[in-house]
CSV table of C-alpha atoms and ligand atoms in Angstrom, one decimal:
chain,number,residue,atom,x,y,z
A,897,UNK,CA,86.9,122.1,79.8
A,898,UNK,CA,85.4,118.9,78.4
A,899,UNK,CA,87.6,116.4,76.4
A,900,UNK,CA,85.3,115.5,73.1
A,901,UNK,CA,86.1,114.0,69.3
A,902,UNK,CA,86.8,117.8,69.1
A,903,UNK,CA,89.6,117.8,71.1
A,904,UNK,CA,91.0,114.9,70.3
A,905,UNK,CA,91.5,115.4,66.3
A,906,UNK,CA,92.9,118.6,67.3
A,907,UNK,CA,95.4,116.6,69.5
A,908,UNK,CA,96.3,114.0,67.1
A,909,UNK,CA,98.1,117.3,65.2
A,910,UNK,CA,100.5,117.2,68.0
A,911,UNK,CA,101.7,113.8,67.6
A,912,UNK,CA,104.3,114.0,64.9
A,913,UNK,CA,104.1,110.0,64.7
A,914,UNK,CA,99.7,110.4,63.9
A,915,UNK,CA,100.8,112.7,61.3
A,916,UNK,CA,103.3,111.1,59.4
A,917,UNK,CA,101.5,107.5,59.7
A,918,UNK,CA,97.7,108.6,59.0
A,919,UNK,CA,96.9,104.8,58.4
A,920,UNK,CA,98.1,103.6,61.5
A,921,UNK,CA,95.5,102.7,64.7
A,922,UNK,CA,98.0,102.9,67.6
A,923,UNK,CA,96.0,100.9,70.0
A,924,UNK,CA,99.0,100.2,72.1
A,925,UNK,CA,99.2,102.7,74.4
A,926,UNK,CA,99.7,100.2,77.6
A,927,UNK,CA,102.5,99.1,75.6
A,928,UNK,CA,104.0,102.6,75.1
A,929,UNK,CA,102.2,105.9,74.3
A,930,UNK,CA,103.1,108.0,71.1
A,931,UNK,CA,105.0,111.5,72.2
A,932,UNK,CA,104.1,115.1,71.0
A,933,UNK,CA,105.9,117.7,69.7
A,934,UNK,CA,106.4,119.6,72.2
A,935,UNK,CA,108.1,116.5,74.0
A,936,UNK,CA,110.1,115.8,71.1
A,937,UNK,CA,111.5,119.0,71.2
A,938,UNK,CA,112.1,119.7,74.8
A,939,UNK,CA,114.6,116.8,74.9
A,940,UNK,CA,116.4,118.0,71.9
A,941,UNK,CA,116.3,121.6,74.0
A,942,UNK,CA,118.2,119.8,76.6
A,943,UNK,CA,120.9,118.7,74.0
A,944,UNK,CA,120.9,122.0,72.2
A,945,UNK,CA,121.3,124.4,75.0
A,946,UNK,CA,122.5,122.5,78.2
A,947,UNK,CA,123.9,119.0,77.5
A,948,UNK,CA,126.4,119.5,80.4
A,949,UNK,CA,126.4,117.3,83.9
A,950,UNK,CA,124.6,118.9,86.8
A,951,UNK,CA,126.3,120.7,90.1
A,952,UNK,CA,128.8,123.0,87.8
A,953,UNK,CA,130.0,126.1,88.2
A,954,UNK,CA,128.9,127.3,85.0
A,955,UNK,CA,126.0,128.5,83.2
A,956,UNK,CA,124.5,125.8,81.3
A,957,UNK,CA,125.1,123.2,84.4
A,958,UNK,CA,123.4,125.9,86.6
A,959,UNK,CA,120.6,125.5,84.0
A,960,UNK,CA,120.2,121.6,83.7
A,961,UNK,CA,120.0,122.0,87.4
A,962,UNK,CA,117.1,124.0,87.1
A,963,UNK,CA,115.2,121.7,84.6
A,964,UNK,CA,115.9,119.0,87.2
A,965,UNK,CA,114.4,120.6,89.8
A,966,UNK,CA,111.5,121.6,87.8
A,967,UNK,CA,111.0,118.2,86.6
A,968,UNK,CA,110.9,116.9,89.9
A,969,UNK,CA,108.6,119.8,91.1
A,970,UNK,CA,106.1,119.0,87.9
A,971,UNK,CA,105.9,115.2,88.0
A,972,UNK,CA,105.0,115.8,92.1
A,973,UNK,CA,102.4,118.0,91.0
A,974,UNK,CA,101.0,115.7,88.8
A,975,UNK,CA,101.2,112.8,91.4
A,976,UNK,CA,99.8,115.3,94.0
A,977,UNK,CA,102.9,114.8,96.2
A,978,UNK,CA,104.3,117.1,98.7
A,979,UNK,CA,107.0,118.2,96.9
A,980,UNK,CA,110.0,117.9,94.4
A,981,UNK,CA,112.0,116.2,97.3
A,982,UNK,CA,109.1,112.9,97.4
A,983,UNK,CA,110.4,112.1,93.5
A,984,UNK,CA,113.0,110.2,92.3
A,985,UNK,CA,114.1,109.4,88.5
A,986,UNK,CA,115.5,106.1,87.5
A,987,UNK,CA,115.6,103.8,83.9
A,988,UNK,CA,112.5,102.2,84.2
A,989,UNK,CA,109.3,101.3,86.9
A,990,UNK,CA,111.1,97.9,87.1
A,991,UNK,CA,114.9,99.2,87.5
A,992,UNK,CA,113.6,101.5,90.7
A,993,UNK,CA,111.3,98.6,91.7
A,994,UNK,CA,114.2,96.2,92.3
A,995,UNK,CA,116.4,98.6,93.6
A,996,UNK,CA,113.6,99.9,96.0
A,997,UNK,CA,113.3,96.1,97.0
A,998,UNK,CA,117.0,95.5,97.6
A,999,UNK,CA,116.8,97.7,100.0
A,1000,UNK,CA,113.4,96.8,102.0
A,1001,UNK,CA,114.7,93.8,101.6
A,1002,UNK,CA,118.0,94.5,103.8
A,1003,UNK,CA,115.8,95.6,106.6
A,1004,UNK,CA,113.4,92.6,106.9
A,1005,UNK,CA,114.2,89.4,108.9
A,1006,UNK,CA,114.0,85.8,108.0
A,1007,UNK,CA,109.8,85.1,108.0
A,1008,UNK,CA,108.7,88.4,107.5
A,1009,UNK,CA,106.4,88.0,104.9
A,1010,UNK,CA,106.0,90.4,101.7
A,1011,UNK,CA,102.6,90.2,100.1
A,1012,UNK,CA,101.9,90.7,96.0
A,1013,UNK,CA,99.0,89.7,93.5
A,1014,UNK,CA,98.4,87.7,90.9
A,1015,UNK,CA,97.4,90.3,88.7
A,1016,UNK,CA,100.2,92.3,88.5
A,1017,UNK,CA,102.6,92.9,86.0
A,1018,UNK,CA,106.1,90.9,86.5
A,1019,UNK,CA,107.9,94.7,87.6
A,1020,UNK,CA,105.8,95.0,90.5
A,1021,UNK,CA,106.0,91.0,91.1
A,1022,UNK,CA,109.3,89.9,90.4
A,1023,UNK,CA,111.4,92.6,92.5
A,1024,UNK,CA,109.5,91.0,95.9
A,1025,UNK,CA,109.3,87.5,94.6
A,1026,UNK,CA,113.5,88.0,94.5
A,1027,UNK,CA,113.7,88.3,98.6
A,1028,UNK,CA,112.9,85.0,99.4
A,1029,UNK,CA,116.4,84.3,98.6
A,1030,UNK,CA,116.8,86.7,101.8
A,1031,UNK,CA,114.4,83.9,103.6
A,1032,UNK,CA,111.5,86.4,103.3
A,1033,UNK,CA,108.0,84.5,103.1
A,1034,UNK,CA,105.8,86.3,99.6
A,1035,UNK,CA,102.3,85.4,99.5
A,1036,UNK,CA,99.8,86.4,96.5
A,1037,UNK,CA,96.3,88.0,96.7
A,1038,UNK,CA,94.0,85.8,94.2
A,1039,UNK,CA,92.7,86.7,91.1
A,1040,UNK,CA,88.9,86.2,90.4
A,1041,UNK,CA,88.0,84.6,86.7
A,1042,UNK,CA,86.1,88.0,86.8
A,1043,UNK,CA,90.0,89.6,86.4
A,1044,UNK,CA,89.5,91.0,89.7
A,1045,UNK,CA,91.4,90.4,93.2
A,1046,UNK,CA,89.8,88.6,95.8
A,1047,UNK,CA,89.1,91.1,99.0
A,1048,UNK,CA,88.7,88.6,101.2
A,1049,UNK,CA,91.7,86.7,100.3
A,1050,UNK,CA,93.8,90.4,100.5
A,1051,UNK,CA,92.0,90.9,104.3
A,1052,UNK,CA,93.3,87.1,105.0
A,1053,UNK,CA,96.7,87.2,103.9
A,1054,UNK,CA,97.4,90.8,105.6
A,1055,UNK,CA,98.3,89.4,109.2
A,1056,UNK,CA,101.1,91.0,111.7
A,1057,UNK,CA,104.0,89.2,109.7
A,1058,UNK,CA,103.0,91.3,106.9
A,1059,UNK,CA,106.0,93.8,106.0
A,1060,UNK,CA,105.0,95.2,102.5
A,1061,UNK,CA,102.4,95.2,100.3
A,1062,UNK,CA,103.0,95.8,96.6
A,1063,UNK,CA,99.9,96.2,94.9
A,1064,UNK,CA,99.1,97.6,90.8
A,1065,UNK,CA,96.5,100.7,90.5
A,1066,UNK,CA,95.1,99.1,87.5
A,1067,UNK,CA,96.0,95.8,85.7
A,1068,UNK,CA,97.8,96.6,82.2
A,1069,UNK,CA,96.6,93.0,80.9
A,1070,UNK,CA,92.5,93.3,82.2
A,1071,UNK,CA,92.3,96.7,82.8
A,1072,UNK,CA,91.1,96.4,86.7
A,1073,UNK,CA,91.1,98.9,88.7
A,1074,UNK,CA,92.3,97.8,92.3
A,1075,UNK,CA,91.1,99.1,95.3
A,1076,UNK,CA,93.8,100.9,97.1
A,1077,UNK,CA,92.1,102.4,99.7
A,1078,UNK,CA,91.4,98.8,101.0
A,1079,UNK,CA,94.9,97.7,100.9
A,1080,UNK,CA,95.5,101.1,102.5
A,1081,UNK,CA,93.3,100.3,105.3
A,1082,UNK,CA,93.9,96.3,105.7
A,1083,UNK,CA,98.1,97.3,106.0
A,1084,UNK,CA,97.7,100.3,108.4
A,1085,UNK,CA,96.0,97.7,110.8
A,1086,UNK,CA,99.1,96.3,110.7
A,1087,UNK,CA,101.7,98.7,110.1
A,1088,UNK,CA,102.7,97.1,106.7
A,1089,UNK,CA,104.2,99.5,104.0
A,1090,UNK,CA,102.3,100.2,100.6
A,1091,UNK,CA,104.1,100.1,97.3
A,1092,UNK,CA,101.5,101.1,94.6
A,1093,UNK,CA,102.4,100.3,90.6
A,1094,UNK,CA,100.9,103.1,89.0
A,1095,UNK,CA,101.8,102.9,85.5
A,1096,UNK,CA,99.1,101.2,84.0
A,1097,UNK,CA,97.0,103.8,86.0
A,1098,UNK,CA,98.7,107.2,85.6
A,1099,UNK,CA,98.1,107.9,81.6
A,1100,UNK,CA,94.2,107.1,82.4
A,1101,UNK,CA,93.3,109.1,85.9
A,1102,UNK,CA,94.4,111.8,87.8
A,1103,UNK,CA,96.4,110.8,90.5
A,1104,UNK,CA,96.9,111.5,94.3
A,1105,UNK,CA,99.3,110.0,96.3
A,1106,UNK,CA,98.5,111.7,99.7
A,1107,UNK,CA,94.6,110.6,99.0
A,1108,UNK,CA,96.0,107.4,98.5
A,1109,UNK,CA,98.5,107.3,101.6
A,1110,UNK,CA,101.2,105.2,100.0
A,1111,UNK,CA,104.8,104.8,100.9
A,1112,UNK,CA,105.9,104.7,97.6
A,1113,UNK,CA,104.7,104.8,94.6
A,1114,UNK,CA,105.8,104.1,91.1
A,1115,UNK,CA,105.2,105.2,87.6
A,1116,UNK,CA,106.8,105.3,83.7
A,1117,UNK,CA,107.0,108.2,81.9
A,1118,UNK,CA,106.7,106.4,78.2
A,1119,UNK,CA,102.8,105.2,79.3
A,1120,UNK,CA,101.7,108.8,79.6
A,1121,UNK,CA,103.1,110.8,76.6
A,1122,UNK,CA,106.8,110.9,77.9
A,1123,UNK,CA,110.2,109.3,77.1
A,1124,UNK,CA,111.2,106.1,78.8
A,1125,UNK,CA,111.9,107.6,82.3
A,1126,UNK,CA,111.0,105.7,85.5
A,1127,UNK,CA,109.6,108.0,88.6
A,1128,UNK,CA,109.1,106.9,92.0
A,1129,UNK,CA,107.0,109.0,94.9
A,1130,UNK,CA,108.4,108.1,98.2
A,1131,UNK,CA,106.0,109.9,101.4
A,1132,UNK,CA,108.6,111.8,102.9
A,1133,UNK,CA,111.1,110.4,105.1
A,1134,UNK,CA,109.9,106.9,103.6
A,1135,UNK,CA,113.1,107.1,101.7
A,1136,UNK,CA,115.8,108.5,103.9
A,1137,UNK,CA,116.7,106.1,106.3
A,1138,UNK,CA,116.8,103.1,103.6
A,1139,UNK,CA,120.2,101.5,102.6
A,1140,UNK,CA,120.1,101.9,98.8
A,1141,UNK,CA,122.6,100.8,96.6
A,1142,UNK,CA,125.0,104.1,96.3
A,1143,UNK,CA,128.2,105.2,96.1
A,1144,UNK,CA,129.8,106.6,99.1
A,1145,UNK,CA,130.3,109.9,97.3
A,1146,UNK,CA,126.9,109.8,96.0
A,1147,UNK,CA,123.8,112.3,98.2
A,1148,UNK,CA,122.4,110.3,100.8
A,1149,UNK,CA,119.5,112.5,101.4
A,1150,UNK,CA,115.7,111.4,99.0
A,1151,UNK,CA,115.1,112.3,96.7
A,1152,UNK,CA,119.0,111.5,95.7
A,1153,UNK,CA,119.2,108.5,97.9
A,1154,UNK,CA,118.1,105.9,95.3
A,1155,UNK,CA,119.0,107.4,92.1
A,1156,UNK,CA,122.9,105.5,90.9
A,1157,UNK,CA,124.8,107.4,88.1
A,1158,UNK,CA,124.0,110.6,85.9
A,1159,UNK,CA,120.2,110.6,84.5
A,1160,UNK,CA,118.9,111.1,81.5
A,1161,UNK,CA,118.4,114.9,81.6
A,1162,UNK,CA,116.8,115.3,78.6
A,1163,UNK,CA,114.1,112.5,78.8
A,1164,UNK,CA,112.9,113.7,81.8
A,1165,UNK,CA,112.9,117.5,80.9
A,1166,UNK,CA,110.5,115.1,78.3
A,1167,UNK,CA,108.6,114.1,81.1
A,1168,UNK,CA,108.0,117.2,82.4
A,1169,UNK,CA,106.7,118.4,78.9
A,1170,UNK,CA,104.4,115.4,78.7
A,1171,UNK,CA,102.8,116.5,82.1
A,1172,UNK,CA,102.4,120.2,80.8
A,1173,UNK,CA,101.2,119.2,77.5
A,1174,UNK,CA,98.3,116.8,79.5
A,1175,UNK,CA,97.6,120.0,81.4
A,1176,UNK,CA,97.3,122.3,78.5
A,1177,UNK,CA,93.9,120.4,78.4
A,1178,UNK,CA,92.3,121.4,81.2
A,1179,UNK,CA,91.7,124.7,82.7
A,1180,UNK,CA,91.9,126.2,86.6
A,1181,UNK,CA,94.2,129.0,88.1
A,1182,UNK,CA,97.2,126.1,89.3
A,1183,UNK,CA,98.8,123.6,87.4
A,1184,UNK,CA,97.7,120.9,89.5
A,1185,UNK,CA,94.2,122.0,88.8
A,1186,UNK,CA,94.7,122.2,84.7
A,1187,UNK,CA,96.5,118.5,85.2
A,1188,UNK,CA,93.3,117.0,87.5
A,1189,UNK,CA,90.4,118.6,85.1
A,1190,UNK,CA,92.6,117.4,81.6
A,1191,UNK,CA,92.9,113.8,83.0
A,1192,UNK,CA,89.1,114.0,84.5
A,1193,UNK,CA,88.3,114.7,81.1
A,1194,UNK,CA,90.8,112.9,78.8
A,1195,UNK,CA,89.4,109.9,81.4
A,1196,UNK,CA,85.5,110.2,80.6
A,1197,UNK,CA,86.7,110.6,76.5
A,1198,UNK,CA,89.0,107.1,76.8
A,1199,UNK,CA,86.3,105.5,78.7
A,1200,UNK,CA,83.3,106.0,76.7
A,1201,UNK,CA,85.7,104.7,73.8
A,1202,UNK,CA,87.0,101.7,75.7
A,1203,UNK,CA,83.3,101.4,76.8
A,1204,UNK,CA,81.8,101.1,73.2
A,1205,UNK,CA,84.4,98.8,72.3
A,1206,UNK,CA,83.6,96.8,74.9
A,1207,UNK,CA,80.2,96.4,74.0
A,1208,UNK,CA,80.9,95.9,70.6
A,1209,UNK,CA,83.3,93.2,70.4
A,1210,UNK,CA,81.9,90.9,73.1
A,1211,UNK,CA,78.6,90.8,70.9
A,1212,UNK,CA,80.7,89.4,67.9
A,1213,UNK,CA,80.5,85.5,67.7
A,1214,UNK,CA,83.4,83.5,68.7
A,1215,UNK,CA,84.7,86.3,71.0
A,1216,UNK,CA,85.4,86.0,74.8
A,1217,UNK,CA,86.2,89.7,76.6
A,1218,UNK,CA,88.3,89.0,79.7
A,1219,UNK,CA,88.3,91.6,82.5
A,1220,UNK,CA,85.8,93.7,84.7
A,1221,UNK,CA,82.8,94.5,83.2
A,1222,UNK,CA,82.0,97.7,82.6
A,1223,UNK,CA,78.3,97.1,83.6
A,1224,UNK,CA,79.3,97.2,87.4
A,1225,UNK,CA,80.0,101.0,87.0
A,1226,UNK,CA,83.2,100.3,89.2
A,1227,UNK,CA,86.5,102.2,87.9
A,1228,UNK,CA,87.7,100.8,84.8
A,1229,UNK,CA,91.2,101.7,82.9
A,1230,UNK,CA,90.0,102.0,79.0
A,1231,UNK,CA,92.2,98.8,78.1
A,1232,UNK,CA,90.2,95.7,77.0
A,1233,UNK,CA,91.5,91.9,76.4
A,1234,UNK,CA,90.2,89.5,74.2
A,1235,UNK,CA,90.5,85.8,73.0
A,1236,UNK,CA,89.0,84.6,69.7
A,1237,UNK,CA,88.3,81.0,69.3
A,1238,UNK,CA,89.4,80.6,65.7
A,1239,UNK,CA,92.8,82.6,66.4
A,1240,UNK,CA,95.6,82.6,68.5
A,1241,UNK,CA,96.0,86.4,69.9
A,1242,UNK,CA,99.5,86.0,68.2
A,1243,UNK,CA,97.8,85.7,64.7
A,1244,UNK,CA,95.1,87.6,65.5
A,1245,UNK,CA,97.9,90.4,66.1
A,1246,UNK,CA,99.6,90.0,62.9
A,1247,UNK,CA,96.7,90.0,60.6
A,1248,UNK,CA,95.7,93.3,62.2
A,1249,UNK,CA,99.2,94.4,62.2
A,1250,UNK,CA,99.2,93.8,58.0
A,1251,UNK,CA,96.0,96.4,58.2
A,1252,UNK,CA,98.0,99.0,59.9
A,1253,UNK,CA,96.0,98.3,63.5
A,1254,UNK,CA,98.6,98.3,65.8
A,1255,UNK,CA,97.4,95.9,69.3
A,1256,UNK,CA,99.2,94.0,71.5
A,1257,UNK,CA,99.3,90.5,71.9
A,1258,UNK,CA,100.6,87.6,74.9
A,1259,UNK,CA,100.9,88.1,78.0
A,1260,UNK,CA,102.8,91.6,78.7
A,1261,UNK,CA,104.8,90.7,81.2
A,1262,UNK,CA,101.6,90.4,83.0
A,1263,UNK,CA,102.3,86.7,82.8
A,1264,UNK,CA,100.8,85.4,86.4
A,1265,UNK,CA,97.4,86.6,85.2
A,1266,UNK,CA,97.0,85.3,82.1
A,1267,UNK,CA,98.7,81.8,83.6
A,1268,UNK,CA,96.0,81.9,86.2
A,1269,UNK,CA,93.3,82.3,83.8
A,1270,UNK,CA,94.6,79.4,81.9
A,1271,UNK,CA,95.3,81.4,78.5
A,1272,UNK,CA,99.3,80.9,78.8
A,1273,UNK,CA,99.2,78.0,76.7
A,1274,UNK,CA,96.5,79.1,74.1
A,1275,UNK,CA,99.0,82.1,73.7
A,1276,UNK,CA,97.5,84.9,75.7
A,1277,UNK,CA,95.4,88.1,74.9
A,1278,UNK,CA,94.9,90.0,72.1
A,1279,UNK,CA,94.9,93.3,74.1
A,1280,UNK,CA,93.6,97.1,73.0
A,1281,UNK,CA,94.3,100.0,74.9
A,1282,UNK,CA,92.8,103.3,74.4
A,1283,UNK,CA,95.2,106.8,74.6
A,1284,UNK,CA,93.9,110.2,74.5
A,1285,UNK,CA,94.5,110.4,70.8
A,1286,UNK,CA,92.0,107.6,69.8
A,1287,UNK,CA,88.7,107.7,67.7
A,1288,UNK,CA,85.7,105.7,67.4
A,1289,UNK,CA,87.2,105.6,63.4
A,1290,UNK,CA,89.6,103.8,64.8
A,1291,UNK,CA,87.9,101.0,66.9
A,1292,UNK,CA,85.3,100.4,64.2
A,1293,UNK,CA,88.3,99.2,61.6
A,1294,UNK,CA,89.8,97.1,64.7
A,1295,UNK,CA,86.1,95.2,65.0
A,1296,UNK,CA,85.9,95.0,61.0
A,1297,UNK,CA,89.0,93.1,61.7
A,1298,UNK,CA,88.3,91.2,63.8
A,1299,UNK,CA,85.3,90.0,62.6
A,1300,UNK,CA,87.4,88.8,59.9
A,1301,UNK,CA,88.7,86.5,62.1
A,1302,UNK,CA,86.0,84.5,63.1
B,2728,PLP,C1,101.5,97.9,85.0
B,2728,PLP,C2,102.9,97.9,84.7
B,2728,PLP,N1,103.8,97.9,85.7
B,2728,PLP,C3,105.1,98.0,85.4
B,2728,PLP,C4,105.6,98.1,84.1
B,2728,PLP,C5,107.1,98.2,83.9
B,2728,PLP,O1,107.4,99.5,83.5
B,2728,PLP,P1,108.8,99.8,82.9
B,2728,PLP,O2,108.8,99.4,81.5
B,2728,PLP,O3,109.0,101.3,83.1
B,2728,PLP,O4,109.8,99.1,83.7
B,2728,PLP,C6,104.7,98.1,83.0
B,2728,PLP,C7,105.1,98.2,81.6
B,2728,PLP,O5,104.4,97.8,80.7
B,2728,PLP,C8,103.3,98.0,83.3
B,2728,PLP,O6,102.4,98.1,82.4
């Protein structure tokens, strides 16, 4: 099934907050997608019919158990994951990225070395950076002015002291698309784990982590049309022999093994809800199949937008467009970053805030790129990111505004 203008005004019915707010041009969908109704109500399903803890002895527990279970079975199907048993549920990305660290970080010695990027955002950054306290050495892969990492300087800096490489799918400041299967291949050579931040890459592609031969891999459930639920995919037996922070009476067997305190049951039946709701998009005789031919198609849709937009702006006088260019034809997430010479992003940002466009502006927590490009000081990007809900409507009042501006 294709994914066209069609589709998507018959989509933007789902999303109560497109409904009530027809003047608002949510083009902050790296920041945080908007949730459909069917989301919405699955979590108040969880309150309304089993809002018990899990493990009783008792009907409703026995049913939150099952929604668990399911939840863990749907979001490994949608990561293309062995099974239930590879995912674990946690706050955030960047709560299960630092306690995934703390506890790499116990098995490393003095001088291993831990490699990141420059591109990535702070959650995928910030965790590692946090074990040279422990005396472990981290490096960083360069960023090109082009907003892409340097390959050769990724081959170079994987050497046999390498431990762990924790790489981002796709930027959420430039949009890049990284390779993976590189840094797959460079830390196999040397029997280096791979850590892949997939948020910024999970609402815009269909994903699979056994194609991608990870270790682990993380997401958030609030970029792709879920509550704010963290998932990571640990390869099986990745997880089981690594000393987590737990209790004593806690399971010690993955996907349990790095999950502290009672989750939020009802976000990530919410999850699991956003994942069918992508897959009541596509068509095929499995779920995995409906969830693959929606995103191949929601995909195509966000990138012909982000595509024209693209064009668009970086023909209007006074703009500079930051990021790959989609000229190369090389994968591209549908999220573009400017910086205008007459306004800071911030203001730029504020006066199309007053006209009900709603973009993001600074840094992101995506601060090393933008401090390598030089922008920090001139205030960052003024960044748009394209969701599944998005028109062409849409973009042309964002480039009216912005012409305003210079
Ligand atoms: C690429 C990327 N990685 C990590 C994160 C952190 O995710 P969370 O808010 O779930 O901690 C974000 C959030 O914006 C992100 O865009």
């Amino acid at each position: 099934m294709a994914y066209t203008l069609e589709h998507c005004l018959r989509s933007r019915q789902d999303f109560p907050a497109l409904v009530k707010n027809p003047g608002l041009a949510f083009l902050d969908g790296p920041g945080g997608s908007q949730v459909p109704r069917c989301v919405v109500e699955a979590i108040a399903d969880v309150y309304a019919s089993c809002n018990v803890n899990t493990h009783g002895n008792f009907a409703p527990s026995r049913e939150v158990d099952r929604r668990m279970e399911n939840a863990r079975s749907v979001v490994a199907t949608f990561l293309g994951a062995e099974s239930g048993s590879c995912i674990s549920f946690g706050q955030s990305m960047t709560t299960l990225s630092f306690n995934l660290s703390a506890a790499i970080g116990r098995t490393l010695d003095k001088g291993d070395e831990v490699l990141v990027t420059q591109l990535d955002h702070e959650g995928n950054r910030g965790p590692w950076l946090g074990l040279q306290e422990r005396g472990i050495v981290v490096r960083e892969v360069r960023l090109m002015e082009s907003g892409e990492l340097d390959p050769a300087d990724m081959a170079a800096k994987i050497t046999s002291r390498t431990k762990l490489f924790a790489i981002g799918a796709s930027a959420n400041s430039l949009g890049t698309v990284n390779d993976i299967a590189l840094a797959r291949r460079l830390t196999r050579q040397v029997g280096a784990l791979l850590v892949v931040d997939a948020v910024h890459y999970a609402p815009h592609f269909p994903l699979d982590v056994q194609a991608l031969g990870c270790d682990f891999l993380l997401c958030s459930g609030y970029k792709f049309y879920g509550p704010h639920v963290g998932v990571l995919y640990s390869r099986p037996g990745a997880l089981d022999r690594l000393p987590t922070d737990r209790l004593s009476v806690q399971d010690p067997a993955a996907p349990y093994r790095i999950e502290t305190g009672t989750l939020n049951h009802a976000a990530i039946d919410g999850v699991r809800a956003a994942i069918d709701f992508i897959a009541g998009w596509g068509s095929g005789s499995t779920l995995r199949e409906r969830i693959v031919d929606a995103m191949t198609h929601i995909s195509g849709y966000e990138h012909d937008l982000a595509r024209y937009y693209y064009d668009a702006v970086r023909g209007i006088p006074g703009v500079r467009v930051w990021g790959p260019d989609f000229a190369t034809g090389r994968a591209r997430a549908p999220t573009v970053s400017i910086t205008l010479e007459k306004a800071t992003a911030g203001h730029a940002a504020i006066a199309l805030g007053e006209q009900g466009i709603c973009v993001w502006d600074g840094d992101f927590y995506a601060a090393r790129p933008v401090q390598v490009l030089g922008l920090a000081e001139r205030g960052g990007l003024l960044r748009t990111g394209i969701s599944m809900y998005n028109t062409r409507d849409e973009l042309n009042r964002l480039l009216a505004g912005i012409e305003r501006l210079t």
